[in-house]
mmCIF file with all atom_site columns, C-alpha atoms in Angstrom:
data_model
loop_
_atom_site.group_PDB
_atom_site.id
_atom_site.type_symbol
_atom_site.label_atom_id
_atom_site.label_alt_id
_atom_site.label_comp_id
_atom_site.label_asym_id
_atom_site.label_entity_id
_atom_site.label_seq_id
_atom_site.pdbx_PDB_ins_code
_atom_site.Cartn_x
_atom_site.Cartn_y
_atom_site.Cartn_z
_atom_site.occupancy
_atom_site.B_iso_or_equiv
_atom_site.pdbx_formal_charge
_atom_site.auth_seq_id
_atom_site.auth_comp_id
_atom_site.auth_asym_id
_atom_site.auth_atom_id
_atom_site.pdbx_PDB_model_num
ATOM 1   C CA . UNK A 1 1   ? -27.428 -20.239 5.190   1.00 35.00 ? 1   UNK A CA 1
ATOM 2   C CA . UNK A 1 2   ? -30.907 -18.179 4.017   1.00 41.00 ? 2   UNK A CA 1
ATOM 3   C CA . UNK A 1 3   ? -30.233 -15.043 2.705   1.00 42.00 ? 3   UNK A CA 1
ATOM 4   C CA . UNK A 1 4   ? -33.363 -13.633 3.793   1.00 42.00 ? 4   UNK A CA 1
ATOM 5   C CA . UNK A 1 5   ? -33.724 -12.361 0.546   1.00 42.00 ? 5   UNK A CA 1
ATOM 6   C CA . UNK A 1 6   ? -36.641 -13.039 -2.234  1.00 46.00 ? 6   UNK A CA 1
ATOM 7   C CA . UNK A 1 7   ? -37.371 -11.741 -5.553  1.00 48.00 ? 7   UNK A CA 1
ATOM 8   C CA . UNK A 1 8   ? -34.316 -9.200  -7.122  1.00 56.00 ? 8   UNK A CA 1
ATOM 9   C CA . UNK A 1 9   ? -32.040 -10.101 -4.304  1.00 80.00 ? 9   UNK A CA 1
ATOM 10  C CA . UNK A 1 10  ? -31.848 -13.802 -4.502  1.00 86.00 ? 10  UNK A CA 1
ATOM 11  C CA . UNK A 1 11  ? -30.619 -12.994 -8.422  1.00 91.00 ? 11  UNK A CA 1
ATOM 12  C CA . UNK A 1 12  ? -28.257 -10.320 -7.049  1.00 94.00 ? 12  UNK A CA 1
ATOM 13  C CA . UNK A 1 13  ? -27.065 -13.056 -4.064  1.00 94.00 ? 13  UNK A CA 1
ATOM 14  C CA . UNK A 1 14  ? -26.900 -15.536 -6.467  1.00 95.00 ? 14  UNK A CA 1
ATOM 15  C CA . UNK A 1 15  ? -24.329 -13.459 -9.231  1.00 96.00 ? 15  UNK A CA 1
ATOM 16  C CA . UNK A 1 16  ? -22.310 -12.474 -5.904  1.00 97.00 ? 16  UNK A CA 1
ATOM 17  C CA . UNK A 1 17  ? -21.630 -15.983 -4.438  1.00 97.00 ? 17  UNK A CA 1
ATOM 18  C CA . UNK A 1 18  ? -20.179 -16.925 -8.164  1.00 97.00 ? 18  UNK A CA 1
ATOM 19  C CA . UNK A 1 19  ? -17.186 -14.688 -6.347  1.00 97.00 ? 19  UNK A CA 1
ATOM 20  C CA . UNK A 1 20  ? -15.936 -16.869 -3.304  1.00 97.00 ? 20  UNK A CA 1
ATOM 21  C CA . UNK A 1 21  ? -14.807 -14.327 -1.513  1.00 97.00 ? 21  UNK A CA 1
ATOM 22  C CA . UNK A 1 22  ? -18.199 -12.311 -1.421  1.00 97.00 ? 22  UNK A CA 1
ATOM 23  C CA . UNK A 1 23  ? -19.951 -15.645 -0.849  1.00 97.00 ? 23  UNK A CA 1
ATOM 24  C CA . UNK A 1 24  ? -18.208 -15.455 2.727   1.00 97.00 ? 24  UNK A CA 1
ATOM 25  C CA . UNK A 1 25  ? -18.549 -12.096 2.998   1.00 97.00 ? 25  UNK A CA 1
ATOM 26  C CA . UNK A 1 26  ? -22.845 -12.247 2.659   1.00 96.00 ? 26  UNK A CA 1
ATOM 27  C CA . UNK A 1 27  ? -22.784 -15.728 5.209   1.00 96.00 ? 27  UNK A CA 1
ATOM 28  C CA . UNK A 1 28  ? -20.729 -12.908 7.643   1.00 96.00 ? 28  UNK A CA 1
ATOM 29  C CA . UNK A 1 29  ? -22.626 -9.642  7.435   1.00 95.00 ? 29  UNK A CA 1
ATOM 30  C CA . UNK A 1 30  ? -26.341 -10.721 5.627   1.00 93.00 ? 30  UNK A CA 1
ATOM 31  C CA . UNK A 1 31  ? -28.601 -9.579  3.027   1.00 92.00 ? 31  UNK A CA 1
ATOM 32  C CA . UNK A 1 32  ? -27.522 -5.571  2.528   1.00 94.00 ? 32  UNK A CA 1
ATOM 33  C CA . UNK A 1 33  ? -29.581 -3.829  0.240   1.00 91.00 ? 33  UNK A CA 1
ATOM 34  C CA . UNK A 1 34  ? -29.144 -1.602  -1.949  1.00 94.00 ? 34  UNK A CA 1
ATOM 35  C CA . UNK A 1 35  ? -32.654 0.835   -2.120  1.00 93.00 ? 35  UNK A CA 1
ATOM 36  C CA . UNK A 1 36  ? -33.418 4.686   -3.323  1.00 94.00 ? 36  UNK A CA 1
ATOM 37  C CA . UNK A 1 37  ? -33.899 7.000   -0.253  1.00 93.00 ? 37  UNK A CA 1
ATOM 38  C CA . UNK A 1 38  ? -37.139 8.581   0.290   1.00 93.00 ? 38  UNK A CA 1
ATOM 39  C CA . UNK A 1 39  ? -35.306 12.029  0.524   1.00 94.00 ? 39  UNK A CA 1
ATOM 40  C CA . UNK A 1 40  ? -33.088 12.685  -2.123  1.00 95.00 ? 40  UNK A CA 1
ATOM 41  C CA . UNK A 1 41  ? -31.534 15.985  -1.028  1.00 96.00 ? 41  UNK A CA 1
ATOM 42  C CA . UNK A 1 42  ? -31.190 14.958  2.312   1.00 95.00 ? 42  UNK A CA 1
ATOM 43  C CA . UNK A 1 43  ? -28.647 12.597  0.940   1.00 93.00 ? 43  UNK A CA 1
ATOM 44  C CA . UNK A 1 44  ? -26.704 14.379  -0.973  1.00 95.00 ? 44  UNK A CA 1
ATOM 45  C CA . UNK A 1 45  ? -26.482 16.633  2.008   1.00 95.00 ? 45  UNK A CA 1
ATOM 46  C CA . UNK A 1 46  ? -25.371 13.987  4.132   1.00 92.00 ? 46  UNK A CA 1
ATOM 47  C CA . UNK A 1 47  ? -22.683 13.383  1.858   1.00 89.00 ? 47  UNK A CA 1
ATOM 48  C CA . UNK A 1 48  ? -21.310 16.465  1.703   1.00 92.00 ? 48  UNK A CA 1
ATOM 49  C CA . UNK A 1 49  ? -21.438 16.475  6.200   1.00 91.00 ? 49  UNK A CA 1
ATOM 50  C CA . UNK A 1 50  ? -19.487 13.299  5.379   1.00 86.00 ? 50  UNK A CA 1
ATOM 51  C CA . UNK A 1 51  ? -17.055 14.482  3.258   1.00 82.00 ? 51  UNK A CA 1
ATOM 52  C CA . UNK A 1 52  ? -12.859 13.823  4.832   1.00 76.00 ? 52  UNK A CA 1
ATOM 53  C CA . UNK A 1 53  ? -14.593 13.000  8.266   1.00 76.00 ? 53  UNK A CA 1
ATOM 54  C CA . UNK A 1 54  ? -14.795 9.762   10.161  1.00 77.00 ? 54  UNK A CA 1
ATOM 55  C CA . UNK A 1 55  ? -18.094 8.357   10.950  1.00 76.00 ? 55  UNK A CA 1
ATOM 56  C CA . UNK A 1 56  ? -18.664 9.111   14.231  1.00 82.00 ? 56  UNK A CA 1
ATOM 57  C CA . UNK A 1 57  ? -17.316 12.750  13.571  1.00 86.00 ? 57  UNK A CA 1
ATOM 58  C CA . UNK A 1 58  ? -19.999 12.866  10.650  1.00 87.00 ? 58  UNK A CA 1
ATOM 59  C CA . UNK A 1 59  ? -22.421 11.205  12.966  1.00 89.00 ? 59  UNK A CA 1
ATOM 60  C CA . UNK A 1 60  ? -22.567 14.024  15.466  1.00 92.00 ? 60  UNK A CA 1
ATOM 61  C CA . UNK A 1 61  ? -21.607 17.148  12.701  1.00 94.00 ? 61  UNK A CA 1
ATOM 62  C CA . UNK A 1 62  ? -24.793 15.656  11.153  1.00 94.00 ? 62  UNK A CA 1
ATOM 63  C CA . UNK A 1 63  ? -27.206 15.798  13.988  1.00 95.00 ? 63  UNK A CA 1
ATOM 64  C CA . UNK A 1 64  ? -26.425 18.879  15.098  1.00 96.00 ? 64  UNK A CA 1
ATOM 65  C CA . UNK A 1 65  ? -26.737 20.298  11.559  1.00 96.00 ? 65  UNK A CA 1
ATOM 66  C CA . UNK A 1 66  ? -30.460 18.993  11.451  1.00 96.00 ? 66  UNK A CA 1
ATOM 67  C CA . UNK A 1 67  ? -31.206 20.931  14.886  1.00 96.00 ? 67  UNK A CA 1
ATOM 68  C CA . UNK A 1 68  ? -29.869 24.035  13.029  1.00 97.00 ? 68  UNK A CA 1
ATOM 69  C CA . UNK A 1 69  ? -32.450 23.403  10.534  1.00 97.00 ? 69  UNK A CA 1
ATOM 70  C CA . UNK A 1 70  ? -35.248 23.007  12.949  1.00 95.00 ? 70  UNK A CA 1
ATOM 71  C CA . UNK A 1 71  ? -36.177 19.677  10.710  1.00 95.00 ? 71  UNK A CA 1
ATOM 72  C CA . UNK A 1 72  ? -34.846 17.562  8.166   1.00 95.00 ? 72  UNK A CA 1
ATOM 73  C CA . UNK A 1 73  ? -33.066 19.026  5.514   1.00 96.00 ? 73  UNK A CA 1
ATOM 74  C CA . UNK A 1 74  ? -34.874 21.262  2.780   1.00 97.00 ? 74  UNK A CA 1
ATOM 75  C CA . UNK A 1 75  ? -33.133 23.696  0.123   1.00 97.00 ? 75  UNK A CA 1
ATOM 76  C CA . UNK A 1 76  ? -35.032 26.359  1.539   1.00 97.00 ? 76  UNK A CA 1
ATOM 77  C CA . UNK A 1 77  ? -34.058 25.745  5.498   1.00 97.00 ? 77  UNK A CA 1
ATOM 78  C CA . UNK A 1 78  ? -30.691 25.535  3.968   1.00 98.00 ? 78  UNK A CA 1
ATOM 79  C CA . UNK A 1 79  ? -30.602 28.779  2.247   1.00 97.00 ? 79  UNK A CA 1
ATOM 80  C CA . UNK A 1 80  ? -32.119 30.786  5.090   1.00 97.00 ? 80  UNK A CA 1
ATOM 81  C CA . UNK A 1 81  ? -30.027 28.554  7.852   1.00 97.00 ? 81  UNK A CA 1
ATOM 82  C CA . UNK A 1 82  ? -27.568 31.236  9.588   1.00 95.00 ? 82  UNK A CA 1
ATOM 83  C CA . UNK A 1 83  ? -23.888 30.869  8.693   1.00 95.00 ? 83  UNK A CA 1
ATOM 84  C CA . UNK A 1 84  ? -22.560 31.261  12.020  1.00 96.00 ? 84  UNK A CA 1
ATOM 85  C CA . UNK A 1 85  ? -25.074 28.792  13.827  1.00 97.00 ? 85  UNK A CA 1
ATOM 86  C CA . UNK A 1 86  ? -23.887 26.120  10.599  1.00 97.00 ? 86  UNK A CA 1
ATOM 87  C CA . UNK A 1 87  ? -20.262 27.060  11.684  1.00 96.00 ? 87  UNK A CA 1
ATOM 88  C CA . UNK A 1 88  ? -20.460 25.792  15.210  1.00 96.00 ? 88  UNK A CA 1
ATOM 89  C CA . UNK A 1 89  ? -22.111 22.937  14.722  1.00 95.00 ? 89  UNK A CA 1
ATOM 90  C CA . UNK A 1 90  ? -18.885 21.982  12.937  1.00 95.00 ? 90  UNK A CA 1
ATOM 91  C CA . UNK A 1 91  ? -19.283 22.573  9.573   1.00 96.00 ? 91  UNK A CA 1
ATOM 92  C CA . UNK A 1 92  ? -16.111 24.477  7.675   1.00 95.00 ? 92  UNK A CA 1
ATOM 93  C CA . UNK A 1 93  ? -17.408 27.338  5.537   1.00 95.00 ? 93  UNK A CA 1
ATOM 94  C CA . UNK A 1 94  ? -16.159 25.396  2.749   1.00 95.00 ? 94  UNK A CA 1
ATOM 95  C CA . UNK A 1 95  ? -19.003 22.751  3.117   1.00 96.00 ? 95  UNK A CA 1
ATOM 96  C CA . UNK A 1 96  ? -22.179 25.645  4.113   1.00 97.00 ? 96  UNK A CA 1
ATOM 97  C CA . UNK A 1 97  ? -20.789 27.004  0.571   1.00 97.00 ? 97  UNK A CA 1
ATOM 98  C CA . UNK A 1 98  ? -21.263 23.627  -0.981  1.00 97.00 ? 98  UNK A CA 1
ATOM 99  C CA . UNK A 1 99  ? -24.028 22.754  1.307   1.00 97.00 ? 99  UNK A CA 1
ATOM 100 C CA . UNK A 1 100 ? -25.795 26.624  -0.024  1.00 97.00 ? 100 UNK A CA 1
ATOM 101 C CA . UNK A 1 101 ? -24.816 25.173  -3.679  1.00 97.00 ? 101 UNK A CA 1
ATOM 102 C CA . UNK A 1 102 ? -26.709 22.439  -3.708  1.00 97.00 ? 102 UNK A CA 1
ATOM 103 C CA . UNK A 1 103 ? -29.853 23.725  -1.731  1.00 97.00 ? 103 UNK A CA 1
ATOM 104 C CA . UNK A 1 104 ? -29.943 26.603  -4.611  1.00 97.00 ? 104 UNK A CA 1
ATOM 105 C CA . UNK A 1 105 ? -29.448 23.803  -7.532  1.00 96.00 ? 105 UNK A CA 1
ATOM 106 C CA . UNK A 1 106 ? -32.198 21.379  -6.147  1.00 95.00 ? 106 UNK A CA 1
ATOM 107 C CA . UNK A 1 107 ? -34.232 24.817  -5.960  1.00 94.00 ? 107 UNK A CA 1
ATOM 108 C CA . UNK A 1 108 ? -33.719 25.285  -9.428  1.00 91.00 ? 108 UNK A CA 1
ATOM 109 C CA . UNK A 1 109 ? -36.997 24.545  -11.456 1.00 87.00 ? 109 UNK A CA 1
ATOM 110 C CA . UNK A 1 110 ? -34.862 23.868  -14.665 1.00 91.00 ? 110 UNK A CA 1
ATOM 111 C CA . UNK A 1 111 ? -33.232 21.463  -13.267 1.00 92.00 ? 111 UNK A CA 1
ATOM 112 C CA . UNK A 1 112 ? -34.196 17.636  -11.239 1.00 94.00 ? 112 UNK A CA 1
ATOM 113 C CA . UNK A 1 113 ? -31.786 15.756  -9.365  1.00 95.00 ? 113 UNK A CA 1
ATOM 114 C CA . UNK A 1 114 ? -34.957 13.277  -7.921  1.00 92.00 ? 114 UNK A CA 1
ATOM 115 C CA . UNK A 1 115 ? -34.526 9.765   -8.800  1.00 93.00 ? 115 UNK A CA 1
ATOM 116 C CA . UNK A 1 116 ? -37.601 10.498  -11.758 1.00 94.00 ? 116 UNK A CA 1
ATOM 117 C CA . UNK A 1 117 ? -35.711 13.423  -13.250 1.00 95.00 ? 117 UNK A CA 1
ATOM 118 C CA . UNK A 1 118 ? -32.461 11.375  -13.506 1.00 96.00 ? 118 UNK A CA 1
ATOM 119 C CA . UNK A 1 119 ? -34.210 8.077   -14.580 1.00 95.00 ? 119 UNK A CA 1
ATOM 120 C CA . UNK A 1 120 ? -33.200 8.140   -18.294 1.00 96.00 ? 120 UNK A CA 1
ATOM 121 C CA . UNK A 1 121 ? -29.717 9.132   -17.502 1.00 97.00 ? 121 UNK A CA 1
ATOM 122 C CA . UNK A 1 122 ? -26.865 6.467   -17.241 1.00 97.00 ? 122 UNK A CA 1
ATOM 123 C CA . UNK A 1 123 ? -24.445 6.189   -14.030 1.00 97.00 ? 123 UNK A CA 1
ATOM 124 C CA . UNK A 1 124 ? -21.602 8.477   -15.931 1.00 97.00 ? 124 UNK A CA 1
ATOM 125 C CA . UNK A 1 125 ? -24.253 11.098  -17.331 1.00 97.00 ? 125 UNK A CA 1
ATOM 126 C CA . UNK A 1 126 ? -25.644 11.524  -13.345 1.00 97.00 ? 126 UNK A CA 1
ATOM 127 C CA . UNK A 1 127 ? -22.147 12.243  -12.487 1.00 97.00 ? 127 UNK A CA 1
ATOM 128 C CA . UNK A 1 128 ? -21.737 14.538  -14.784 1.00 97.00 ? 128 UNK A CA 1
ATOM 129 C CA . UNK A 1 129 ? -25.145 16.652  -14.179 1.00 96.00 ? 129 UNK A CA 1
ATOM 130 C CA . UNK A 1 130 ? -24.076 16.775  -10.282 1.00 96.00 ? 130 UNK A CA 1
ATOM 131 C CA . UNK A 1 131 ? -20.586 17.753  -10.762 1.00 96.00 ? 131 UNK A CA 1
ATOM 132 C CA . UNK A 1 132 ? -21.829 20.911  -12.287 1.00 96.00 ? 132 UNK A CA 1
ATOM 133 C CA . UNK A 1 133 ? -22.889 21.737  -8.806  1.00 96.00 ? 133 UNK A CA 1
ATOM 134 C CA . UNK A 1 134 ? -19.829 23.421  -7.197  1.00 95.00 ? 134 UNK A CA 1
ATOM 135 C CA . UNK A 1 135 ? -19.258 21.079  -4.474  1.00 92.00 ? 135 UNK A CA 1
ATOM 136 C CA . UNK A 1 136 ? -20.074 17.674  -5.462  1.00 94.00 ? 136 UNK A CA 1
ATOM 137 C CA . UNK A 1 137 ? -16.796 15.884  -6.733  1.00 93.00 ? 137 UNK A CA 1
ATOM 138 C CA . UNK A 1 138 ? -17.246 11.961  -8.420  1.00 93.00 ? 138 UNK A CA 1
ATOM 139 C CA . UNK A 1 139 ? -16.778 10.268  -4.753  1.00 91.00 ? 139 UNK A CA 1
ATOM 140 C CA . UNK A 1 140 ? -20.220 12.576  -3.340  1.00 92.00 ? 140 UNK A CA 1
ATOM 141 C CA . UNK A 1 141 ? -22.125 12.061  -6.907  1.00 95.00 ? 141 UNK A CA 1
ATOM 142 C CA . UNK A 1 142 ? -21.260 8.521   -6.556  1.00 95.00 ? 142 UNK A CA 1
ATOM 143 C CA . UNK A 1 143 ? -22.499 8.099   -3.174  1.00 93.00 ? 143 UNK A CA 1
ATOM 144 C CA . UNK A 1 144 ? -25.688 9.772   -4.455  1.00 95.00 ? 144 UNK A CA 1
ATOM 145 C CA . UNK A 1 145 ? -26.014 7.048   -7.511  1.00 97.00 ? 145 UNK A CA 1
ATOM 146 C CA . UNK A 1 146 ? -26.031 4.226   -4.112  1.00 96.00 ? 146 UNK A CA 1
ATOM 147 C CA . UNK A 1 147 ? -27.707 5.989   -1.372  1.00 94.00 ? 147 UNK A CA 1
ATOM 148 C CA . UNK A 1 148 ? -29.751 8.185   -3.007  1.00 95.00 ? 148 UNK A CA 1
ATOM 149 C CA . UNK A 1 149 ? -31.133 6.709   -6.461  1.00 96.00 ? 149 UNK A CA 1
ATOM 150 C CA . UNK A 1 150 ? -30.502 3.057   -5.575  1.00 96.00 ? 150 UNK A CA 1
ATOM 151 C CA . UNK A 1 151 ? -28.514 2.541   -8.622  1.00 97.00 ? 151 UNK A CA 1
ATOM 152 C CA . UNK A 1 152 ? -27.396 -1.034  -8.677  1.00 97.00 ? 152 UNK A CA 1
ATOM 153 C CA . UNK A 1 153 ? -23.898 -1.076  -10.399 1.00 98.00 ? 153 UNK A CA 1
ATOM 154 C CA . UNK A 1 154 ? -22.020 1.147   -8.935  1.00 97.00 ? 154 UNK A CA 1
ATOM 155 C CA . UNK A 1 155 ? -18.265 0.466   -7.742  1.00 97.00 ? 155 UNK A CA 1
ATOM 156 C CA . UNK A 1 156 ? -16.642 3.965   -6.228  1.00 96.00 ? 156 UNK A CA 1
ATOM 157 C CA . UNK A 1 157 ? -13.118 3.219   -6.074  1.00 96.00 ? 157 UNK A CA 1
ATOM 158 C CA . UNK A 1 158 ? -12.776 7.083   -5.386  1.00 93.00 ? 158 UNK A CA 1
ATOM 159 C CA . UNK A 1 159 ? -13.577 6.064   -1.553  1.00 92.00 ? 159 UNK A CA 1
ATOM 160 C CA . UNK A 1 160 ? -10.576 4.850   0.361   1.00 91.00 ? 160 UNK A CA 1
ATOM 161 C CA . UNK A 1 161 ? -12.513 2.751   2.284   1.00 92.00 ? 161 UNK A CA 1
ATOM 162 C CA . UNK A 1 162 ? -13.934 0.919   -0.517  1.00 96.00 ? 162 UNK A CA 1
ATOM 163 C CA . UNK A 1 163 ? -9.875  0.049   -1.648  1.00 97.00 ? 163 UNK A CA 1
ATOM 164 C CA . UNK A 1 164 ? -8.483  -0.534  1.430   1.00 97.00 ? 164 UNK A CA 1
ATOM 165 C CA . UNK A 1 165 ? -11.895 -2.847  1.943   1.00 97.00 ? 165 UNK A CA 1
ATOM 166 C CA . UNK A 1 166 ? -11.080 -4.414  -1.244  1.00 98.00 ? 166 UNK A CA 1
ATOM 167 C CA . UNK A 1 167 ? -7.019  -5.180  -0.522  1.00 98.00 ? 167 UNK A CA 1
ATOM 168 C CA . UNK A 1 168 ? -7.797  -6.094  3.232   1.00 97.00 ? 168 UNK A CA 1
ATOM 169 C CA . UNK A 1 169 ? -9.900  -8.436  2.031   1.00 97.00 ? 169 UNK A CA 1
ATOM 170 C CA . UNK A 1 170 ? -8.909  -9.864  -1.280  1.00 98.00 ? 170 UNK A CA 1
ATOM 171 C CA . UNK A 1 171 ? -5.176  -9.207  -0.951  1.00 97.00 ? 171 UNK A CA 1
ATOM 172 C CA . UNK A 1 172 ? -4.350  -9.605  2.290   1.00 96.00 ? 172 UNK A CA 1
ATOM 173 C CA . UNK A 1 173 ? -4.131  -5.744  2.703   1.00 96.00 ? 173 UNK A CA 1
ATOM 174 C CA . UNK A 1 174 ? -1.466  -5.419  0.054   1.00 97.00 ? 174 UNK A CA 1
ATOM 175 C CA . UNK A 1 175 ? -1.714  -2.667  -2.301  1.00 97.00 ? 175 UNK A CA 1
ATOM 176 C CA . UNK A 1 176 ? -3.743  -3.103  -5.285  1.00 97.00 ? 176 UNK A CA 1
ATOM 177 C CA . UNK A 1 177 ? -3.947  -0.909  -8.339  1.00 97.00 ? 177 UNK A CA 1
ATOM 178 C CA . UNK A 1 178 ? -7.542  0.522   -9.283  1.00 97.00 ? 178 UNK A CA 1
ATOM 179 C CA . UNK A 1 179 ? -7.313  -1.972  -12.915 1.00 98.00 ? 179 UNK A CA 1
ATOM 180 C CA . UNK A 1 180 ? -6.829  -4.649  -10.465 1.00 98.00 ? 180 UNK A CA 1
ATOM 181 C CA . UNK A 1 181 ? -9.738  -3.674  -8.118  1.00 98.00 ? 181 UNK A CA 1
ATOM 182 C CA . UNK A 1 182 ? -11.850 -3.104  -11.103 1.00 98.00 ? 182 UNK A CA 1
ATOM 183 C CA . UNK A 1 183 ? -10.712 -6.721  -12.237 1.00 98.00 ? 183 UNK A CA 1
ATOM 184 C CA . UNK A 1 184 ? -12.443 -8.372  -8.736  1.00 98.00 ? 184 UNK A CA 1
ATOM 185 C CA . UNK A 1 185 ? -15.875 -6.082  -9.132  1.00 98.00 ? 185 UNK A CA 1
ATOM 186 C CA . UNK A 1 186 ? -15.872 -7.695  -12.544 1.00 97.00 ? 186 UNK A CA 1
ATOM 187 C CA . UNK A 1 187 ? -17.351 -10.568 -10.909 1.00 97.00 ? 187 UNK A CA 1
ATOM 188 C CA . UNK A 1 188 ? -20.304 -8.934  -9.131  1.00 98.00 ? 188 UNK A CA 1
ATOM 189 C CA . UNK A 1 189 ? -21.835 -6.864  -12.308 1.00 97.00 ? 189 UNK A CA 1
ATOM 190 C CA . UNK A 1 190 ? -24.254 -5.902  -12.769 1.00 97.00 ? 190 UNK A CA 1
ATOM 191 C CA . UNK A 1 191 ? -24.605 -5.625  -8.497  1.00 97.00 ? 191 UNK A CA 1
ATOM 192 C CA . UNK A 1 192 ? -21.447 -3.590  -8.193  1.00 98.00 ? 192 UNK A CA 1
ATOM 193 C CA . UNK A 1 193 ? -23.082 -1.564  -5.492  1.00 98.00 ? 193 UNK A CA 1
ATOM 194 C CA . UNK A 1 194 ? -23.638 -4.779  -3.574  1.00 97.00 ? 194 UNK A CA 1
ATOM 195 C CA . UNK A 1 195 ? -20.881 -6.055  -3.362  1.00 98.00 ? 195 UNK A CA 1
ATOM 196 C CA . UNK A 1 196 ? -19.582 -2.588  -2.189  1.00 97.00 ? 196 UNK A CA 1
ATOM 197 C CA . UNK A 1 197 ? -21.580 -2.281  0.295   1.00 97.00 ? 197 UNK A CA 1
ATOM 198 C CA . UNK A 1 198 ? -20.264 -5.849  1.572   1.00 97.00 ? 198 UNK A CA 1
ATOM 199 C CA . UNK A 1 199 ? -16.833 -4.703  0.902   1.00 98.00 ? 199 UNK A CA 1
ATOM 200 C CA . UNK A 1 200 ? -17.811 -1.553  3.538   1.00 95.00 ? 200 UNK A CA 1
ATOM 201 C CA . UNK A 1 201 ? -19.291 -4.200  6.042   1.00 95.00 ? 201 UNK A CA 1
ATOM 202 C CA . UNK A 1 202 ? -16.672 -5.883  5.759   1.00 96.00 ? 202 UNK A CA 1
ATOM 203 C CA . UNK A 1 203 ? -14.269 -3.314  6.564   1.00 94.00 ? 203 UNK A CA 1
ATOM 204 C CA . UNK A 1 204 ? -15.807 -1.655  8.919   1.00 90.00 ? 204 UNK A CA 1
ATOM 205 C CA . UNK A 1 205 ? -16.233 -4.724  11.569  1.00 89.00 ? 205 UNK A CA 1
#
């Protein structure tokens, strides 16, 4: 089968089929990349929308939080968003609190969360800057290394779906312990966040 893919992801395909089981897995679902968004704090907001809720819930809880906004997500239309309109569109006043914390942190001229701020800082030290931010646990600063600064080798066995992706399809959906999991991603370094996002395709379908 042709990957489609050229350059960097023919090297990351080619660590990934070494693993069997992700060989199958990119013949099934594709090339998946694995890229920086162009809007960093729009991503880390989606996150947080995401946060305990199914897709599709997330899906609509997200769209109608953008027409609150009037646009795509900003730290100031965040800030000056009203609480009550934030409230019906679904969100809990637990996440317009975090969703407030991170508008006024991204505001914050001492501190960058872009991918060129971060740049020198490993995976763990990211985690740690963003966790500062009340509101953004390891699973949401995790899904900001992937989504948001495209890093490469990330595996975030804090996300359910990523384990019970992992033991549907590696164990036959029998439990696995996290040493185990981090046992099979072994094999896709340093493309961890590839073969996660296979593991979610996978899943998912």
């Amino acid at each position: 089968m042709d990957d489609g893919v050229d350059g960097a992801n023919a090297s990351v395909t080619e660590v990934l089929r070494e693993d069997p089981t992700m060989a199958a897995l990119i013949d099934r679902h594709g090339p998946l990349d694995v890229a920086p968004a162009d809007d960093e704090f729009g991503r880390l907001c989606t996150s947080i929308v995401n946060q305990q809720l199914s897709t599709a819930s997330a899906a609509a809880i997200r769209e109608r939080f953008v027409d609150v906004l009037g646009g795509k997500p900003t730290p100031d239309r965040v800030l000056d968003a009203d609480e009550s309109a934030l409230r019906e569109a679904g969100l809990s006043g637990t996440k317009v609190e975090y969703l407030r914390n991170v508008a006024a942190a991204f505001r914050d001229d001492e501190r960058d969360f872009t991918r060129e701020g971060l740049a020198d800082l490993s995976d763990e030290a990211v985690v740690d800057a963003l966790t500062e931010i009340h509101g953004v646990g390891a699973w949401t600063a995790r899904m900001y290394l992937i989504f948001a600064l495209g890093r490469e080798d990330v595996l975030p066995l804090g996300d359910l779906a990523v384990r019970k992706g992992i033991e549907q399809t590696y164990n036959d959906d029998e439990e696995l312990s996290r040493a185990e999991m981090r046992e099979i991603g072994e094999a896709w370094r340093p493309y961890r966040s590839y073969g996660t996002r296979y593991i979610w395709a996978e899943y998912e379908s």
